[in-house]
Coordinates of C-alpha atoms and ligand atoms in Angstrom, one line a residue:
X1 CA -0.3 -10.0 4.9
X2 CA 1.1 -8.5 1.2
X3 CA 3.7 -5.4 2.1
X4 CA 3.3 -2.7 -0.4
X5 CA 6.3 0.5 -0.2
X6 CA 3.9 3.6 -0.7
X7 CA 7.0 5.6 -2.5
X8 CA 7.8 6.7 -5.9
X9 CA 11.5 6.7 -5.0
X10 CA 13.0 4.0 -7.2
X11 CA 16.2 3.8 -5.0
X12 CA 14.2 2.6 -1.9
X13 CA 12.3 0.2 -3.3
X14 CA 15.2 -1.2 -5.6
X15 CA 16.4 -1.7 -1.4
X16 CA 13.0 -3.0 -0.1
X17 CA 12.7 -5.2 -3.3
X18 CA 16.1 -6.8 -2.0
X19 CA 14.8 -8.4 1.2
X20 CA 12.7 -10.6 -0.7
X21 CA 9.7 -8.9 1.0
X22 CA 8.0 -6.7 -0.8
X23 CA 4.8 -7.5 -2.9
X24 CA 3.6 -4.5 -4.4
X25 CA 4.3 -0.3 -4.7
X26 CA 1.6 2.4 -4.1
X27 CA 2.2 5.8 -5.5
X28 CA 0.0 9.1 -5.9
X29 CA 0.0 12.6 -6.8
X30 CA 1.9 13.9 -3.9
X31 CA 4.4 11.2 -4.2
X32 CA 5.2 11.6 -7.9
X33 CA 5.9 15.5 -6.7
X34 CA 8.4 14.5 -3.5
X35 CA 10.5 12.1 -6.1
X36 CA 10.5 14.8 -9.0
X37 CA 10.6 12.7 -11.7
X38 CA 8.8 12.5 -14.7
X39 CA 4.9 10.5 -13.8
X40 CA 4.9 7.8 -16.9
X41 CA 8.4 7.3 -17.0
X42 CA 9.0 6.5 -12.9
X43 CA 5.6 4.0 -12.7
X44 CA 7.3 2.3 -16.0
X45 CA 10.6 1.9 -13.5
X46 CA 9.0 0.7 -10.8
X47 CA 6.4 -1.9 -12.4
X48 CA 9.8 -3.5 -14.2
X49 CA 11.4 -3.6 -10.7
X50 CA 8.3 -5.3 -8.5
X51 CA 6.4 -7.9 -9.9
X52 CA 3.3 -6.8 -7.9
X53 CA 0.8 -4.5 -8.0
X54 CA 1.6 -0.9 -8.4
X55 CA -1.0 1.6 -8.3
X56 CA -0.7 5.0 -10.4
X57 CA -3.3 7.3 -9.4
X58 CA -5.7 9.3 -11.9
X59 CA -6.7 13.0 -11.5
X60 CA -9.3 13.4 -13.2
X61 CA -12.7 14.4 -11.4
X62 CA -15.2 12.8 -13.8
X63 CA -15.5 9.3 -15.6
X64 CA -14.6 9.9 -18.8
X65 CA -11.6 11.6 -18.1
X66 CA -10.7 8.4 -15.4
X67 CA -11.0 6.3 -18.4
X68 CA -8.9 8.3 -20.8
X69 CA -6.3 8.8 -18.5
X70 CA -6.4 4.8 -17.2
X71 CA -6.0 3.8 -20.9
X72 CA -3.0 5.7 -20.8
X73 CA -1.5 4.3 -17.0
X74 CA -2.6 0.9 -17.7
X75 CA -0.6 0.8 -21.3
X76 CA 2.1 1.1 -19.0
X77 CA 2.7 -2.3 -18.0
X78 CA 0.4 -5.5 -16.8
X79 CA 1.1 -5.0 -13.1
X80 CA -0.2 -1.7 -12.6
X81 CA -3.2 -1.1 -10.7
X82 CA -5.3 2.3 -11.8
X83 CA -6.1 4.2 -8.6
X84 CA -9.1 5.8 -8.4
X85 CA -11.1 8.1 -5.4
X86 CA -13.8 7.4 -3.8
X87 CA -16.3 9.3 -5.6
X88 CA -19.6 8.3 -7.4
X89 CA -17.2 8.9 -10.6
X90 CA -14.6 6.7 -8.9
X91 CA -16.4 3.9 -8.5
X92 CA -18.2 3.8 -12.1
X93 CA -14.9 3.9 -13.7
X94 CA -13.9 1.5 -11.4
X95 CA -16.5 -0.9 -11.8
X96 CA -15.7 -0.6 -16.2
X97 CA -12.1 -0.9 -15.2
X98 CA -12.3 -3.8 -13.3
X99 CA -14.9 -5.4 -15.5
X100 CA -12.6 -5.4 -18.3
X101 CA -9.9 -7.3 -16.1
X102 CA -7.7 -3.8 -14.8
X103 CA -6.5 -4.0 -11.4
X104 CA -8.5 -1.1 -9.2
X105 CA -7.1 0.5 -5.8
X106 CA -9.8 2.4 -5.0
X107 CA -8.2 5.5 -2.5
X108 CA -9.2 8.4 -0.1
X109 CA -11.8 5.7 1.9
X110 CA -12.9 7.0 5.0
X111 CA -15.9 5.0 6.3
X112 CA -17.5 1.3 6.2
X113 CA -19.8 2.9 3.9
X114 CA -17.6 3.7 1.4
X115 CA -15.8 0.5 1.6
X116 CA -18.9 -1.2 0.6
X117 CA -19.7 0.5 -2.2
X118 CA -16.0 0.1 -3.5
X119 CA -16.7 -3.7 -3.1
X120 CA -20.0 -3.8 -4.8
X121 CA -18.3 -1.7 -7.7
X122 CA -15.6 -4.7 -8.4
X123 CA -12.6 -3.0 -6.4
X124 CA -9.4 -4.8 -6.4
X125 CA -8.2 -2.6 -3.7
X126 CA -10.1 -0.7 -1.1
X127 CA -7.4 1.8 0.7
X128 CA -8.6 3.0 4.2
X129 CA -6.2 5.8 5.0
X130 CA -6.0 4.8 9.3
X131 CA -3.5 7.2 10.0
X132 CA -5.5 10.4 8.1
X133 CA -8.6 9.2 9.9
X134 CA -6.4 8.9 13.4
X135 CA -5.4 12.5 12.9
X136 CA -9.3 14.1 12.8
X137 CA -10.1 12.4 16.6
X138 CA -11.5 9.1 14.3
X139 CA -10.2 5.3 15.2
X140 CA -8.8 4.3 11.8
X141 CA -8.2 0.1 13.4
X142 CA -12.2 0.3 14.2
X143 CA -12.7 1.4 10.6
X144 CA -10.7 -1.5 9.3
X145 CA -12.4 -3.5 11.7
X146 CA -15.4 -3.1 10.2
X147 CA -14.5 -3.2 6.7
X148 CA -13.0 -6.9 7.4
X149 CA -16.2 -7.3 9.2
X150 CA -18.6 -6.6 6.2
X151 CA -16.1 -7.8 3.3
X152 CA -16.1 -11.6 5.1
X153 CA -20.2 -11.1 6.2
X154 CA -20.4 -11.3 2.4
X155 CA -17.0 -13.4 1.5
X156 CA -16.2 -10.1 -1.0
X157 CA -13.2 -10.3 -2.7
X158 CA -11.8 -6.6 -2.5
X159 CA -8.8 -6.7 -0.4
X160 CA -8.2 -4.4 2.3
X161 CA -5.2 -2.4 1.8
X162 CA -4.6 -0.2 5.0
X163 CA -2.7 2.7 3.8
X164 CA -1.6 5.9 5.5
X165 CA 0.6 3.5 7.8
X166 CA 2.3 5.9 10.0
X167 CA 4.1 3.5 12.7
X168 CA 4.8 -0.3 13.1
X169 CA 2.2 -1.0 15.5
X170 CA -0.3 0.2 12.8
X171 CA 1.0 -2.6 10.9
X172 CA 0.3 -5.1 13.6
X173 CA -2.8 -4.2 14.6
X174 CA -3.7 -4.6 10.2
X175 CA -2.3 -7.6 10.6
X176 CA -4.2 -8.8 14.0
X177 CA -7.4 -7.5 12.7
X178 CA -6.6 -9.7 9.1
X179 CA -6.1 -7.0 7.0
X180 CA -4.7 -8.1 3.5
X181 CA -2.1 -5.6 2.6
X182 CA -0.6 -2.8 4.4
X183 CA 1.1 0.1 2.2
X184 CA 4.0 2.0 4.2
X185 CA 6.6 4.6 3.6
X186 CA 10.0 2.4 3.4
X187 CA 11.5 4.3 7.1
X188 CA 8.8 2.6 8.5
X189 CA 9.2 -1.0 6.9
X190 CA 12.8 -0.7 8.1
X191 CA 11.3 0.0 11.7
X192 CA 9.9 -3.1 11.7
X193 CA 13.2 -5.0 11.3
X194 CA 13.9 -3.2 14.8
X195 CA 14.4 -4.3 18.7
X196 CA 16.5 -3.2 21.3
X197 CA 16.9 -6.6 22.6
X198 CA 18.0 -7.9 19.3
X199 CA 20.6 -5.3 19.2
X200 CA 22.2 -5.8 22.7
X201 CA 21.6 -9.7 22.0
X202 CA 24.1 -9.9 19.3
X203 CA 26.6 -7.4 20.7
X204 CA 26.9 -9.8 23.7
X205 CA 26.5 -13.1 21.5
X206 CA 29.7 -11.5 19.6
X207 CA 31.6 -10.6 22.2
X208 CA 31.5 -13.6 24.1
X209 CA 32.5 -15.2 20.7
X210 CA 35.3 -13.4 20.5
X211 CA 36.4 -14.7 23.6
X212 CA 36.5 -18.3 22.4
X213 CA 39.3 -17.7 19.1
X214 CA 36.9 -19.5 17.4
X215 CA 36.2 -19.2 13.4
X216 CA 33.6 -20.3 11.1
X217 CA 34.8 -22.1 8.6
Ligands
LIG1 C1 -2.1 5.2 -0.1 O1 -2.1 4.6 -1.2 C2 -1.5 6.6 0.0 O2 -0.5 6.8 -0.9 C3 -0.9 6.9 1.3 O3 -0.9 5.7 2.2 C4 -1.2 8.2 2.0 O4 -0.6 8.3 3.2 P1 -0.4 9.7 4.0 O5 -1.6 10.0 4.7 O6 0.8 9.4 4.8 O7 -0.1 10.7 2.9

């Protein structure tokens, strides 16, 4: 399963980048207003410092204005991927996008439904937010479930991209279910590093090295 940071804050994915583990960056509106920089100029920094995918969201409600303002994101550099809602707008502009070779995360998907339709319009990405869905008394696994279910029925290509990741175990359970990428906010990336057990294992490996006098090297 691809990692994606969902973050416009250059200085933690510069960190995630580091580990060697990160494949790809997913930004949006609300994002680019927590980091307070400048939209254009912070994608630019973050597509030169992953070589994946990052998406940069559109915000414009009706096709045409997608397609001006994706000629303007996707100018940016060859890895970004133009995100787009699910709407009937969405998915047109999608399906020109991604007919012309342009990397499409299509976002805001809420139902199997949906996910479909993002699949028959040519989506790269399909972005089931589980823990959005989780919050309103809906399963958001089941949904992905189901999405994996229909995408294989009919061998599509769309990835699923579970986004709105809100703890590690919503990480495994994408990756149990064979999700393709999960997007996550770094803190929780960093969680999955994490175990007790690992902790106290080297505190005691250490101090009982320590009591040899031993060095390495
Ligand atoms: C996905 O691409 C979105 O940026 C994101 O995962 C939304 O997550 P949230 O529900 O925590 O805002």
């Amino acid at each position: 399963m691809k990692f994606f940071a969902d973050t416009a804050e250059i200085a933690e994915i510069r960190d995630l980048a580091a580990t060697g583990l990160l494949d790809g960056v997913t930004t949006n509106p609300s994002l680019i207003h927590k980091s307070g920089r400048d939209f254009l100029e912070v994608v630019k920094e973050i597509a030169g410092v992953v070589e994946g995918p990052v998406s940069a969201e559109v915000v414009a409600l009706d096709h045409q204005g997608m397609m001006r303002e994706a000629e303007v994101l996707r100018k940016i550099a060859d890895n970004i991927a133009i995100k787009v809602p699910l709407t009937e707008d969405g998915l047109k502009t999608c399906k020109a996008l991604t007919s012309d070779g342009t990397m499409v995360n299509v976002t805001l998907c809420f139902s199997a439904a949906q996910a479909l339709l993002a699949a028959k319009a040519g989506a790269t990405f399909i972005s089931p937010f589980v823990g959005r869905h989780d919050d309103v008394g809906f399963d958001g696994m089941a949904l992905i479930a189901d999405i994996r279910l229909i995408y294989d029925n009919y061998d599509y290509a769309t990835q699923i991209l579970v986004a709105s990741v809100r703890h590690p175990m919503h990480v495994v359970e994408a990756a149990k279910i064979g999700a393709d990428v999960m997007t996550a906010p770094p803190k929780i990336i960093h969680q999955l590093f994490k175990h007790p057990l690992t902790d106290s294992g080297i505190k005691s490996f250490l101090a009982d090295w320590e009591k040899t006098g031993q060095k390495i090297g």
